JSON list of C-alpha atoms in Angstrom, two decimals:
[
{"chain": "A", "resi": 121, "resn": "UNK", "atom": "CA", "xyz": [14.34, -3.74, -0.97]},
{"chain": "A", "resi": 122, "resn": "UNK", "atom": "CA", "xyz": [12.04, -0.76, -0.93]},
{"chain": "A", "resi": 123, "resn": "UNK", "atom": "CA", "xyz": [11.33, -0.16, 2.75]},
{"chain": "A", "resi": 124, "resn": "UNK", "atom": "CA", "xyz": [7.95, -0.12, 4.39]},
{"chain": "A", "resi": 125, "resn": "UNK", "atom": "CA", "xyz": [7.42, 3.38, 5.77]},
{"chain": "A", "resi": 126, "resn": "UNK", "atom": "CA", "xyz": [6.01, 3.82, 9.28]},
{"chain": "A", "resi": 127, "resn": "UNK", "atom": "CA", "xyz": [4.72, 7.11, 10.65]},
{"chain": "A", "resi": 128, "resn": "UNK", "atom": "CA", "xyz": [4.45, 7.66, 14.41]},
{"chain": "A", "resi": 129, "resn": "UNK", "atom": "CA", "xyz": [2.45, 10.59, 15.78]},
{"chain": "A", "resi": 130, "resn": "UNK", "atom": "CA", "xyz": [2.05, 11.50, 19.45]},
{"chain": "A", "resi": 131, "resn": "UNK", "atom": "CA", "xyz": [1.82, 14.96, 20.98]},
{"chain": "A", "resi": 132, "resn": "UNK", "atom": "CA", "xyz": [3.58, 13.73, 24.14]},
{"chain": "A", "resi": 133, "resn": "UNK", "atom": "CA", "xyz": [7.33, 13.75, 23.41]},
{"chain": "A", "resi": 134, "resn": "UNK", "atom": "CA", "xyz": [8.12, 11.02, 25.98]},
{"chain": "A", "resi": 135, "resn": "UNK", "atom": "CA", "xyz": [5.43, 8.72, 24.58]},
{"chain": "A", "resi": 136, "resn": "UNK", "atom": "CA", "xyz": [6.65, 9.42, 21.05]},
{"chain": "A", "resi": 137, "resn": "UNK", "atom": "CA", "xyz": [10.22, 8.52, 22.02]},
{"chain": "A", "resi": 138, "resn": "UNK", "atom": "CA", "xyz": [9.04, 5.34, 23.76]},
{"chain": "A", "resi": 139, "resn": "UNK", "atom": "CA", "xyz": [7.03, 4.19, 20.72]},
{"chain": "A", "resi": 140, "resn": "UNK", "atom": "CA", "xyz": [10.06, 4.84, 18.52]},
{"chain": "A", "resi": 141, "resn": "UNK", "atom": "CA", "xyz": [12.15, 2.70, 20.90]},
{"chain": "A", "resi": 142, "resn": "UNK", "atom": "CA", "xyz": [9.62, -0.11, 20.52]},
{"chain": "A", "resi": 143, "resn": "UNK", "atom": "CA", "xyz": [9.88, 0.08, 16.73]},
{"chain": "A", "resi": 144, "resn": "UNK", "atom": "CA", "xyz": [13.67, 0.07, 16.85]},
{"chain": "A", "resi": 145, "resn": "UNK", "atom": "CA", "xyz": [13.67, -2.90, 19.22]},
{"chain": "A", "resi": 146, "resn": "UNK", "atom": "CA", "xyz": [11.29, -4.75, 16.90]},
{"chain": "A", "resi": 147, "resn": "UNK", "atom": "CA", "xyz": [13.27, -3.77, 13.81]},
{"chain": "A", "resi": 148, "resn": "UNK", "atom": "CA", "xyz": [16.80, -4.51, 15.00]},
{"chain": "A", "resi": 149, "resn": "UNK", "atom": "CA", "xyz": [18.11, -4.83, 11.42]},
{"chain": "A", "resi": 150, "resn": "UNK", "atom": "CA", "xyz": [16.64, -1.41, 10.48]},
{"chain": "A", "resi": 151, "resn": "UNK", "atom": "CA", "xyz": [14.62, -2.72, 7.55]},
{"chain": "A", "resi": 152, "resn": "UNK", "atom": "CA", "xyz": [11.82, -0.22, 8.19]},
{"chain": "A", "resi": 153, "resn": "UNK", "atom": "CA", "xyz": [11.81, 3.48, 7.42]},
{"chain": "A", "resi": 154, "resn": "UNK", "atom": "CA", "xyz": [10.42, 5.44, 10.37]},
{"chain": "A", "resi": 155, "resn": "UNK", "atom": "CA", "xyz": [9.26, 9.07, 10.65]},
{"chain": "A", "resi": 156, "resn": "UNK", "atom": "CA", "xyz": [8.07, 10.69, 13.89]},
{"chain": "A", "resi": 157, "resn": "UNK", "atom": "CA", "xyz": [5.71, 13.62, 14.43]},
{"chain": "A", "resi": 158, "resn": "UNK", "atom": "CA", "xyz": [4.60, 15.64, 17.45]},
{"chain": "A", "resi": 159, "resn": "UNK", "atom": "CA", "xyz": [1.89, 17.38, 15.43]},
{"chain": "A", "resi": 160, "resn": "UNK", "atom": "CA", "xyz": [-0.81, 15.61, 13.44]},
{"chain": "A", "resi": 161, "resn": "UNK", "atom": "CA", "xyz": [-0.83, 18.30, 10.74]},
{"chain": "A", "resi": 162, "resn": "UNK", "atom": "CA", "xyz": [2.83, 17.57, 10.00]},
{"chain": "A", "resi": 163, "resn": "UNK", "atom": "CA", "xyz": [2.08, 13.86, 9.57]},
{"chain": "A", "resi": 164, "resn": "UNK", "atom": "CA", "xyz": [-0.83, 14.62, 7.23]},
{"chain": "A", "resi": 165, "resn": "UNK", "atom": "CA", "xyz": [1.35, 16.89, 5.09]},
{"chain": "A", "resi": 166, "resn": "UNK", "atom": "CA", "xyz": [4.16, 14.32, 4.90]},
{"chain": "A", "resi": 167, "resn": "UNK", "atom": "CA", "xyz": [1.72, 11.50, 4.09]},
{"chain": "A", "resi": 168, "resn": "UNK", "atom": "CA", "xyz": [0.68, 13.13, 0.81]},
{"chain": "A", "resi": 169, "resn": "UNK", "atom": "CA", "xyz": [3.65, 11.79, -1.16]},
{"chain": "A", "resi": 170, "resn": "UNK", "atom": "CA", "xyz": [4.74, 9.11, -0.83]},
{"chain": "A", "resi": 171, "resn": "UNK", "atom": "CA", "xyz": [2.08, 7.65, 1.50]},
{"chain": "A", "resi": 172, "resn": "UNK", "atom": "CA", "xyz": [2.84, 5.75, 4.69]},
{"chain": "A", "resi": 173, "resn": "UNK", "atom": "CA", "xyz": [2.37, 1.97, 4.81]},
{"chain": "A", "resi": 174, "resn": "UNK", "atom": "CA", "xyz": [1.69, 1.91, 8.57]},
{"chain": "A", "resi": 175, "resn": "UNK", "atom": "CA", "xyz": [0.76, 4.73, 10.97]},
{"chain": "A", "resi": 176, "resn": "UNK", "atom": "CA", "xyz": [0.87, 4.58, 14.77]},
{"chain": "A", "resi": 177, "resn": "UNK", "atom": "CA", "xyz": [-1.48, 7.25, 16.12]},
{"chain": "A", "resi": 178, "resn": "UNK", "atom": "CA", "xyz": [-2.20, 8.52, 19.60]},
{"chain": "A", "resi": 179, "resn": "UNK", "atom": "CA", "xyz": [-5.96, 9.13, 19.67]},
{"chain": "A", "resi": 180, "resn": "UNK", "atom": "CA", "xyz": [-5.93, 11.79, 22.40]},
{"chain": "A", "resi": 181, "resn": "UNK", "atom": "CA", "xyz": [-4.19, 14.68, 20.63]},
{"chain": "A", "resi": 182, "resn": "UNK", "atom": "CA", "xyz": [-5.24, 18.31, 20.20]},
{"chain": "A", "resi": 183, "resn": "UNK", "atom": "CA", "xyz": [-7.30, 18.75, 17.01]},
{"chain": "A", "resi": 184, "resn": "UNK", "atom": "CA", "xyz": [-6.99, 17.13, 14.64]},
{"chain": "A", "resi": 185, "resn": "UNK", "atom": "CA", "xyz": [-7.16, 14.15, 17.00]},
{"chain": "A", "resi": 186, "resn": "UNK", "atom": "CA", "xyz": [-5.67, 10.79, 16.10]},
{"chain": "A", "resi": 187, "resn": "UNK", "atom": "CA", "xyz": [-9.13, 9.53, 15.26]},
{"chain": "A", "resi": 188, "resn": "UNK", "atom": "CA", "xyz": [-9.74, 12.48, 12.91]},
{"chain": "A", "resi": 189, "resn": "UNK", "atom": "CA", "xyz": [-6.35, 11.94, 11.27]},
{"chain": "A", "resi": 190, "resn": "UNK", "atom": "CA", "xyz": [-7.12, 8.25, 10.76]},
{"chain": "A", "resi": 191, "resn": "UNK", "atom": "CA", "xyz": [-10.44, 9.13, 9.12]},
{"chain": "A", "resi": 192, "resn": "UNK", "atom": "CA", "xyz": [-8.60, 11.34, 6.63]},
{"chain": "A", "resi": 193, "resn": "UNK", "atom": "CA", "xyz": [-5.89, 8.78, 5.93]},
{"chain": "A", "resi": 194, "resn": "UNK", "atom": "CA", "xyz": [-8.28, 5.93, 5.17]},
{"chain": "A", "resi": 195, "resn": "UNK", "atom": "CA", "xyz": [-10.01, 8.10, 2.56]},
{"chain": "A", "resi": 196, "resn": "UNK", "atom": "CA", "xyz": [-6.80, 8.48, 0.53]},
{"chain": "A", "resi": 197, "resn": "UNK", "atom": "CA", "xyz": [-5.99, 6.44, -2.56]},
{"chain": "A", "resi": 198, "resn": "UNK", "atom": "CA", "xyz": [-3.28, 4.55, -0.66]},
{"chain": "A", "resi": 199, "resn": "UNK", "atom": "CA", "xyz": [-4.59, 4.19, 2.91]},
{"chain": "A", "resi": 200, "resn": "UNK", "atom": "CA", "xyz": [-2.09, 2.96, 5.50]},
{"chain": "A", "resi": 201, "resn": "UNK", "atom": "CA", "xyz": [-2.64, 0.35, 8.18]},
{"chain": "A", "resi": 202, "resn": "UNK", "atom": "CA", "xyz": [-3.63, 2.22, 11.35]},
{"chain": "A", "resi": 203, "resn": "UNK", "atom": "CA", "xyz": [-2.58, 1.27, 14.88]},
{"chain": "A", "resi": 204, "resn": "UNK", "atom": "CA", "xyz": [-4.13, 3.40, 17.64]},
{"chain": "A", "resi": 205, "resn": "UNK", "atom": "CA", "xyz": [-2.36, 4.06, 20.94]},
{"chain": "A", "resi": 206, "resn": "UNK", "atom": "CA", "xyz": [-4.02, 5.68, 23.96]},
{"chain": "A", "resi": 207, "resn": "UNK", "atom": "CA", "xyz": [-4.17, 5.76, 27.73]},
{"chain": "A", "resi": 208, "resn": "UNK", "atom": "CA", "xyz": [-7.95, 5.47, 27.74]},
{"chain": "A", "resi": 209, "resn": "UNK", "atom": "CA", "xyz": [-9.47, 2.16, 26.63]},
{"chain": "A", "resi": 210, "resn": "UNK", "atom": "CA", "xyz": [-12.85, 3.87, 26.20]},
{"chain": "A", "resi": 211, "resn": "UNK", "atom": "CA", "xyz": [-11.67, 4.86, 22.73]},
{"chain": "A", "resi": 212, "resn": "UNK", "atom": "CA", "xyz": [-11.39, 1.24, 21.58]},
{"chain": "A", "resi": 213, "resn": "UNK", "atom": "CA", "xyz": [-15.00, 1.07, 20.37]},
{"chain": "A", "resi": 214, "resn": "UNK", "atom": "CA", "xyz": [-14.68, 4.38, 18.54]},
{"chain": "A", "resi": 215, "resn": "UNK", "atom": "CA", "xyz": [-11.66, 3.10, 16.65]},
{"chain": "A", "resi": 216, "resn": "UNK", "atom": "CA", "xyz": [-13.34, -0.13, 15.60]},
{"chain": "A", "resi": 217, "resn": "UNK", "atom": "CA", "xyz": [-13.32, -0.63, 11.84]},
{"chain": "A", "resi": 218, "resn": "UNK", "atom": "CA", "xyz": [-10.54, 1.91, 11.28]},
{"chain": "A", "resi": 219, "resn": "UNK", "atom": "CA", "xyz": [-7.51, 0.55, 13.11]},
{"chain": "A", "resi": 220, "resn": "UNK", "atom": "CA", "xyz": [-5.99, -2.88, 12.57]},
{"chain": "A", "resi": 221, "resn": "UNK", "atom": "CA", "xyz": [-4.95, -2.89, 16.25]},
{"chain": "A", "resi": 222, "resn": "UNK", "atom": "CA", "xyz": [-5.51, -0.88, 19.43]},
{"chain": "A", "resi": 223, "resn": "UNK", "atom": "CA", "xyz": [-2.70, -0.58, 22.00]},
{"chain": "A", "resi": 224, "resn": "UNK", "atom": "CA", "xyz": [-3.19, 0.77, 25.50]},
{"chain": "A", "resi": 225, "resn": "UNK", "atom": "CA", "xyz": [-0.38, 2.73, 27.13]},
{"chain": "A", "resi": 226, "resn": "UNK", "atom": "CA", "xyz": [2.00, 1.87, 28.63]},
{"chain": "A", "resi": 227, "resn": "UNK", "atom": "CA", "xyz": [2.50, -0.43, 25.63]},
{"chain": "A", "resi": 228, "resn": "UNK", "atom": "CA", "xyz": [3.94, -3.87, 26.32]},
{"chain": "A", "resi": 229, "resn": "UNK", "atom": "CA", "xyz": [6.52, -5.01, 23.76]},
{"chain": "A", "resi": 230, "resn": "UNK", "atom": "CA", "xyz": [4.79, -8.36, 23.19]},
{"chain": "A", "resi": 231, "resn": "UNK", "atom": "CA", "xyz": [1.48, -6.68, 22.29]},
{"chain": "A", "resi": 232, "resn": "UNK", "atom": "CA", "xyz": [3.34, -4.14, 20.17]},
{"chain": "A", "resi": 233, "resn": "UNK", "atom": "CA", "xyz": [5.18, -6.87, 18.25]},
{"chain": "A", "resi": 234, "resn": "UNK", "atom": "CA", "xyz": [1.93, -8.73, 17.52]},
{"chain": "A", "resi": 235, "resn": "UNK", "atom": "CA", "xyz": [0.32, -5.52, 16.26]},
{"chain": "A", "resi": 236, "resn": "UNK", "atom": "CA", "xyz": [3.25, -4.64, 14.02]},
{"chain": "A", "resi": 237, "resn": "UNK", "atom": "CA", "xyz": [3.40, -8.22, 12.68]},
{"chain": "A", "resi": 238, "resn": "UNK", "atom": "CA", "xyz": [-0.24, -7.91, 11.61]},
{"chain": "A", "resi": 239, "resn": "UNK", "atom": "CA", "xyz": [0.25, -4.44, 10.11]},
{"chain": "A", "resi": 240, "resn": "UNK", "atom": "CA", "xyz": [3.34, -5.47, 8.13]},
{"chain": "A", "resi": 241, "resn": "UNK", "atom": "CA", "xyz": [1.57, -8.56, 6.79]},
{"chain": "A", "resi": 242, "resn": "UNK", "atom": "CA", "xyz": [-1.37, -6.39, 5.72]},
{"chain": "A", "resi": 243, "resn": "UNK", "atom": "CA", "xyz": [0.86, -3.74, 4.11]},
{"chain": "A", "resi": 244, "resn": "UNK", "atom": "CA", "xyz": [2.98, -6.35, 2.30]},
{"chain": "A", "resi": 245, "resn": "UNK", "atom": "CA", "xyz": [-0.14, -7.97, 0.85]},
{"chain": "A", "resi": 246, "resn": "UNK", "atom": "CA", "xyz": [-0.65, -4.82, -1.20]},
{"chain": "A", "resi": 247, "resn": "UNK", "atom": "CA", "xyz": [2.76, -5.07, -2.83]},
{"chain": "A", "resi": 248, "resn": "UNK", "atom": "CA", "xyz": [4.18, -7.13, -5.67]},
{"chain": "A", "resi": 249, "resn": "UNK", "atom": "CA", "xyz": [7.57, -8.41, -4.58]},
{"chain": "A", "resi": 250, "resn": "UNK", "atom": "CA", "xyz": [10.02, -9.42, -7.32]},
{"chain": "A", "resi": 251, "resn": "UNK", "atom": "CA", "xyz": [13.73, -10.18, -7.55]},
{"chain": "A", "resi": 252, "resn": "UNK", "atom": "CA", "xyz": [15.94, -8.68, -10.25]},
{"chain": "A", "resi": 253, "resn": "UNK", "atom": "CA", "xyz": [19.50, -10.00, -10.13]},
{"chain": "A", "resi": 254, "resn": "UNK", "atom": "CA", "xyz": [20.35, -9.77, -6.43]},
{"chain": "A", "resi": 255, "resn": "UNK", "atom": "CA", "xyz": [17.90, -6.99, -5.57]},
{"chain": "A", "resi": 256, "resn": "UNK", "atom": "CA", "xyz": [14.39, -7.43, -4.19]},
{"chain": "A", "resi": 257, "resn": "UNK", "atom": "CA", "xyz": [11.81, -4.84, -5.19]},
{"chain": "A", "resi": 258, "resn": "UNK", "atom": "CA", "xyz": [8.48, -4.40, -3.37]},
{"chain": "A", "resi": 259, "resn": "UNK", "atom": "CA", "xyz": [6.19, -2.50, -5.75]},
{"chain": "A", "resi": 260, "resn": "UNK", "atom": "CA", "xyz": [2.88, -1.08, -4.57]},
{"chain": "A", "resi": 261, "resn": "UNK", "atom": "CA", "xyz": [0.07, -2.70, -6.53]},
{"chain": "A", "resi": 262, "resn": "UNK", "atom": "CA", "xyz": [-1.72, 0.64, -6.82]},
{"chain": "A", "resi": 263, "resn": "UNK", "atom": "CA", "xyz": [1.38, 2.06, -8.54]},
{"chain": "A", "resi": 264, "resn": "UNK", "atom": "CA", "xyz": [1.33, -0.58, -11.29]},
{"chain": "A", "resi": 265, "resn": "UNK", "atom": "CA", "xyz": [-0.13, 0.80, -14.53]},
{"chain": "A", "resi": 266, "resn": "UNK", "atom": "CA", "xyz": [0.16, -2.36, -16.63]},
{"chain": "A", "resi": 267, "resn": "UNK", "atom": "CA", "xyz": [2.31, -5.44, -17.08]},
{"chain": "A", "resi": 268, "resn": "UNK", "atom": "CA", "xyz": [3.74, -6.51, -20.40]},
{"chain": "A", "resi": 269, "resn": "UNK", "atom": "CA", "xyz": [4.92, -10.08, -21.07]},
{"chain": "A", "resi": 270, "resn": "UNK", "atom": "CA", "xyz": [7.63, -10.61, -23.70]},
{"chain": "A", "resi": 271, "resn": "UNK", "atom": "CA", "xyz": [8.85, -14.17, -24.12]},
{"chain": "A", "resi": 272, "resn": "UNK", "atom": "CA", "xyz": [9.98, -15.45, -20.74]},
{"chain": "A", "resi": 273, "resn": "UNK", "atom": "CA", "xyz": [10.09, -11.97, -19.20]},
{"chain": "A", "resi": 274, "resn": "UNK", "atom": "CA", "xyz": [7.55, -9.59, -17.69]},
{"chain": "A", "resi": 275, "resn": "UNK", "atom": "CA", "xyz": [7.88, -5.81, -17.56]},
{"chain": "A", "resi": 276, "resn": "UNK", "atom": "CA", "xyz": [6.01, -4.05, -14.77]},
{"chain": "A", "resi": 277, "resn": "UNK", "atom": "CA", "xyz": [5.25, -0.47, -15.76]},
{"chain": "A", "resi": 278, "resn": "UNK", "atom": "CA", "xyz": [4.57, 2.19, -13.12]},
{"chain": "A", "resi": 279, "resn": "UNK", "atom": "CA", "xyz": [4.11, 5.92, -13.68]},
{"chain": "A", "resi": 280, "resn": "UNK", "atom": "CA", "xyz": [7.84, 6.66, -13.66]},
{"chain": "A", "resi": 281, "resn": "UNK", "atom": "CA", "xyz": [9.68, 3.35, -13.75]},
{"chain": "A", "resi": 282, "resn": "UNK", "atom": "CA", "xyz": [9.71, -0.12, -15.33]},
{"chain": "A", "resi": 283, "resn": "UNK", "atom": "CA", "xyz": [10.90, -3.41, -13.84]},
{"chain": "A", "resi": 284, "resn": "UNK", "atom": "CA", "xyz": [11.92, -6.34, -16.08]},
{"chain": "A", "resi": 285, "resn": "UNK", "atom": "CA", "xyz": [12.15, -9.80, -14.54]},
{"chain": "A", "resi": 286, "resn": "UNK", "atom": "CA", "xyz": [11.69, -13.43, -15.49]},
{"chain": "A", "resi": 287, "resn": "UNK", "atom": "CA", "xyz": [8.05, -14.55, -15.21]},
{"chain": "A", "resi": 288, "resn": "UNK", "atom": "CA", "xyz": [5.10, -15.93, -17.14]},
{"chain": "A", "resi": 289, "resn": "UNK", "atom": "CA", "xyz": [1.64, -14.40, -17.58]},
{"chain": "A", "resi": 290, "resn": "UNK", "atom": "CA", "xyz": [0.10, -17.26, -15.61]},
{"chain": "A", "resi": 291, "resn": "UNK", "atom": "CA", "xyz": [2.42, -16.67, -12.67]},
{"chain": "A", "resi": 292, "resn": "UNK", "atom": "CA", "xyz": [1.72, -12.93, -12.69]},
{"chain": "A", "resi": 293, "resn": "UNK", "atom": "CA", "xyz": [-2.06, -13.41, -12.72]},
{"chain": "A", "resi": 294, "resn": "UNK", "atom": "CA", "xyz": [-1.78, -15.74, -9.73]},
{"chain": "A", "resi": 295, "resn": "UNK", "atom": "CA", "xyz": [-0.24, -12.93, -7.69]},
{"chain": "A", "resi": 296, "resn": "UNK", "atom": "CA", "xyz": [-2.63, -10.12, -8.60]},
{"chain": "A", "resi": 297, "resn": "UNK", "atom": "CA", "xyz": [-5.90, -9.28, -6.78]},
{"chain": "A", "resi": 298, "resn": "UNK", "atom": "CA", "xyz": [-9.05, -10.18, -8.69]},
{"chain": "A", "resi": 299, "resn": "UNK", "atom": "CA", "xyz": [-11.32, -7.37, -9.73]},
{"chain": "A", "resi": 300, "resn": "UNK", "atom": "CA", "xyz": [-8.57, -4.76, -10.21]},
{"chain": "A", "resi": 301, "resn": "UNK", "atom": "CA", "xyz": [-6.41, -6.26, -12.95]},
{"chain": "A", "resi": 302, "resn": "UNK", "atom": "CA", "xyz": [-7.62, -7.63, -16.29]},
{"chain": "A", "resi": 303, "resn": "UNK", "atom": "CA", "xyz": [-6.03, -9.27, -19.33]},
{"chain": "A", "resi": 304, "resn": "UNK", "atom": "CA", "xyz": [-6.54, -7.09, -22.41]},
{"chain": "A", "resi": 305, "resn": "UNK", "atom": "CA", "xyz": [-4.21, -9.00, -24.74]},
{"chain": "A", "resi": 306, "resn": "UNK", "atom": "CA", "xyz": [-2.23, -12.24, -24.66]},
{"chain": "A", "resi": 307, "resn": "UNK", "atom": "CA", "xyz": [0.79, -10.15, -23.61]},
{"chain": "A", "resi": 308, "resn": "UNK", "atom": "CA", "xyz": [-0.78, -7.44, -21.41]},
{"chain": "A", "resi": 309, "resn": "UNK", "atom": "CA", "xyz": [-2.43, -7.11, -18.01]},
{"chain": "A", "resi": 310, "resn": "UNK", "atom": "CA", "xyz": [-3.80, -3.70, -17.01]},
{"chain": "A", "resi": 311, "resn": "UNK", "atom": "CA", "xyz": [-4.63, -2.11, -13.68]},
{"chain": "A", "resi": 312, "resn": "UNK", "atom": "CA", "xyz": [-8.19, -0.93, -14.27]},
{"chain": "A", "resi": 313, "resn": "UNK", "atom": "CA", "xyz": [-7.82, 1.83, -11.66]},
{"chain": "A", "resi": 314, "resn": "UNK", "atom": "CA", "xyz": [-5.44, 3.57, -14.07]},
{"chain": "A", "resi": 315, "resn": "UNK", "atom": "CA", "xyz": [-7.53, 3.36, -17.24]},
{"chain": "A", "resi": 316, "resn": "UNK", "atom": "CA", "xyz": [-8.26, 6.83, -18.61]},
{"chain": "A", "resi": 317, "resn": "UNK", "atom": "CA", "xyz": [-10.25, 5.70, -21.66]},
{"chain": "A", "resi": 318, "resn": "UNK", "atom": "CA", "xyz": [-10.73, 2.69, -23.93]},
{"chain": "A", "resi": 319, "resn": "UNK", "atom": "CA", "xyz": [-11.83, 1.98, -27.48]},
{"chain": "A", "resi": 320, "resn": "UNK", "atom": "CA", "xyz": [-12.54, -1.38, -29.09]},
{"chain": "A", "resi": 321, "resn": "UNK", "atom": "CA", "xyz": [-8.85, -1.85, -29.91]},
{"chain": "A", "resi": 322, "resn": "UNK", "atom": "CA", "xyz": [-6.79, -0.01, -27.31]},
{"chain": "A", "resi": 323, "resn": "UNK", "atom": "CA", "xyz": [-6.62, 1.39, -23.79]},
{"chain": "A", "resi": 324, "resn": "UNK", "atom": "CA", "xyz": [-5.22, 4.76, -22.77]},
{"chain": "A", "resi": 325, "resn": "UNK", "atom": "CA", "xyz": [-3.70, 4.64, -19.31]},
{"chain": "A", "resi": 326, "resn": "UNK", "atom": "CA", "xyz": [-3.59, 7.75, -17.11]},
{"chain": "A", "resi": 327, "resn": "UNK", "atom": "CA", "xyz": [0.20, 7.72, -17.58]},
{"chain": "A", "resi": 328, "resn": "UNK", "atom": "CA", "xyz": [-0.37, 8.25, -21.30]},
{"chain": "A", "resi": 329, "resn": "UNK", "atom": "CA", "xyz": [0.69, 4.72, -22.23]},
{"chain": "A", "resi": 330, "resn": "UNK", "atom": "CA", "xyz": [-1.32, 2.90, -24.89]},
{"chain": "A", "resi": 331, "resn": "UNK", "atom": "CA", "xyz": [-2.13, -0.79, -24.33]},
{"chain": "A", "resi": 332, "resn": "UNK", "atom": "CA", "xyz": [-3.68, -2.98, -27.05]},
{"chain": "A", "resi": 333, "resn": "UNK", "atom": "CA", "xyz": [-6.89, -4.97, -26.72]},
{"chain": "A", "resi": 334, "resn": "UNK", "atom": "CA", "xyz": [-6.64, -8.34, -28.49]},
{"chain": "A", "resi": 335, "resn": "UNK", "atom": "CA", "xyz": [-9.61, -9.62, -30.49]},
{"chain": "A", "resi": 336, "resn": "UNK", "atom": "CA", "xyz": [-9.78, -12.88, -28.51]},
{"chain": "A", "resi": 337, "resn": "UNK", "atom": "CA", "xyz": [-9.56, -11.05, -25.17]},
{"chain": "A", "resi": 338, "resn": "UNK", "atom": "CA", "xyz": [-11.91, -8.14, -25.90]},
{"chain": "A", "resi": 339, "resn": "UNK", "atom": "CA", "xyz": [-15.16, -9.68, -24.61]},
{"chain": "A", "resi": 340, "resn": "UNK", "atom": "CA", "xyz": [-13.75, -10.90, -21.29]},
{"chain": "A", "resi": 341, "resn": "UNK", "atom": "CA", "xyz": [-11.82, -7.67, -20.81]},
{"chain": "A", "resi": 342, "resn": "UNK", "atom": "CA", "xyz": [-14.93, -5.56, -21.40]},
{"chain": "A", "resi": 343, "resn": "UNK", "atom": "CA", "xyz": [-16.91, -7.68, -18.94]},
{"chain": "A", "resi": 344, "resn": "UNK", "atom": "CA", "xyz": [-14.19, -7.30, -16.30]},
{"chain": "A", "resi": 345, "resn": "UNK", "atom": "CA", "xyz": [-13.98, -3.54, -16.89]},
{"chain": "A", "resi": 346, "resn": "UNK", "atom": "CA", "xyz": [-17.74, -3.02, -16.61]},
{"chain": "A", "resi": 347, "resn": "UNK", "atom": "CA", "xyz": [-17.78, -5.02, -13.37]},
{"chain": "A", "resi": 348, "resn": "UNK", "atom": "CA", "xyz": [-14.97, -2.83, -12.07]},
{"chain": "A", "resi": 349, "resn": "UNK", "atom": "CA", "xyz": [-16.83, 0.38, -13.02]},
{"chain": "A", "resi": 350, "resn": "UNK", "atom": "CA", "xyz": [-20.01, -0.90, -11.38]},
{"chain": "A", "resi": 351, "resn": "UNK", "atom": "CA", "xyz": [-18.47, -1.62, -7.98]}
]
């Protein structure tokens, strides 16, 4: 399974080591990928590609502060779930609306576990999990360009890779978020975030792929696309 990636940033080396210990205690089977940073600028540089799924940030760091880093991260195309850590609970109000949880140091393991449970659930909700043979793949929804259905199989196309597994169009649609994906043809579902241009008969994705628009699907597809553009 493609691992969820957690970034931990704290300018205090002892606090950073302690937070890492909490993650390792929580993730005894080592299913999570973890990266640690003493400097916020290093985390921001690493987060460019691929992005983190979850970030644990100390708010009280030298500039850029944890709060400033979080503001930058949530403006990216793939924002992570933010968990703030700090010794000063006065920052809790400031972090409202940005962080999924707020943990005061010293962090108790029970509170930490609850916060990470919530963050993992949130991060996983933005992935499409499929099984191919004996391997589970967790694909970021924002990475999906389009999905093609051929017979009893679906092919998920991303920028650089395709995944073929057994599924129906109805099942796929039931697992995709409304407002971002639309049916353009009886055999195609497109991620409207990746549409570069469209004519009356076909769609050009930003990957360069060409997806057809079926005559019977054109009206509903156009309506869905205009709603998406007008958000």
